[in-house]
Phi, psi and omega in degrees: 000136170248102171242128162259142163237157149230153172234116193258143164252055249251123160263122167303146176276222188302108150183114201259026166209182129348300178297302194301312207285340170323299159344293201261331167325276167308338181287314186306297184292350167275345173257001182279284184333280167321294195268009191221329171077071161227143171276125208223151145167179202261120237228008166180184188049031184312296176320336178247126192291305173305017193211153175201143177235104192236109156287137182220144206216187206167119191224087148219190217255010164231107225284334161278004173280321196292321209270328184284285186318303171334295181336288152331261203313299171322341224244312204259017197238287174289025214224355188278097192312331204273339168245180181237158197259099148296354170180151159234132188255138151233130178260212126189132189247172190212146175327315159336315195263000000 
């Protein structure tokens, strides 16, 4: 068994409230969700509007499906005009660990 994470770090583009950042939030982690069948959500800096911390998690039993999906889902985090990506954390654990 293999579980992979990721931790996305985001600086919001144009968002000056709470609400706005929700906007651009949620959509991402419902197409994260929808297009890869991974479990995602915002997952720290809740409190800060111009910042976002989006977790993604991922469980099978082959480690090059887990690094291809991770792979994906990274691709489509940046590729997202509205935010800018500042760091990605990745994991993949293995029975081993």
């Amino acid at each position: 068994m293999y579980v992979g994470t990721l931790s996305f770090d985001l600086l919001l583009g144009d968002v000056h409230s709470l609400k706005e950042k929700r906007s651009v939030v949620r959509p991402i982690v419902a197409e994260l969700q929808r297009k890869f069948s991974v479990s995602a959500a915002e997952v720290g800096d809740q409190d800060l509007y111009r910042r976002a911390r989006i977790g993604v998690a991922l469980v099978s039993g082959d480690a090059g499906f887990v690094s291809d999906v991770l792979d994906r889902c990274e691709r489509l985090v940046a590729a997202r005009p509205e935010v800018e990506l500042l760091s990605v954390r990745r994991r993949l654990h293995g029975d081993e660990d």
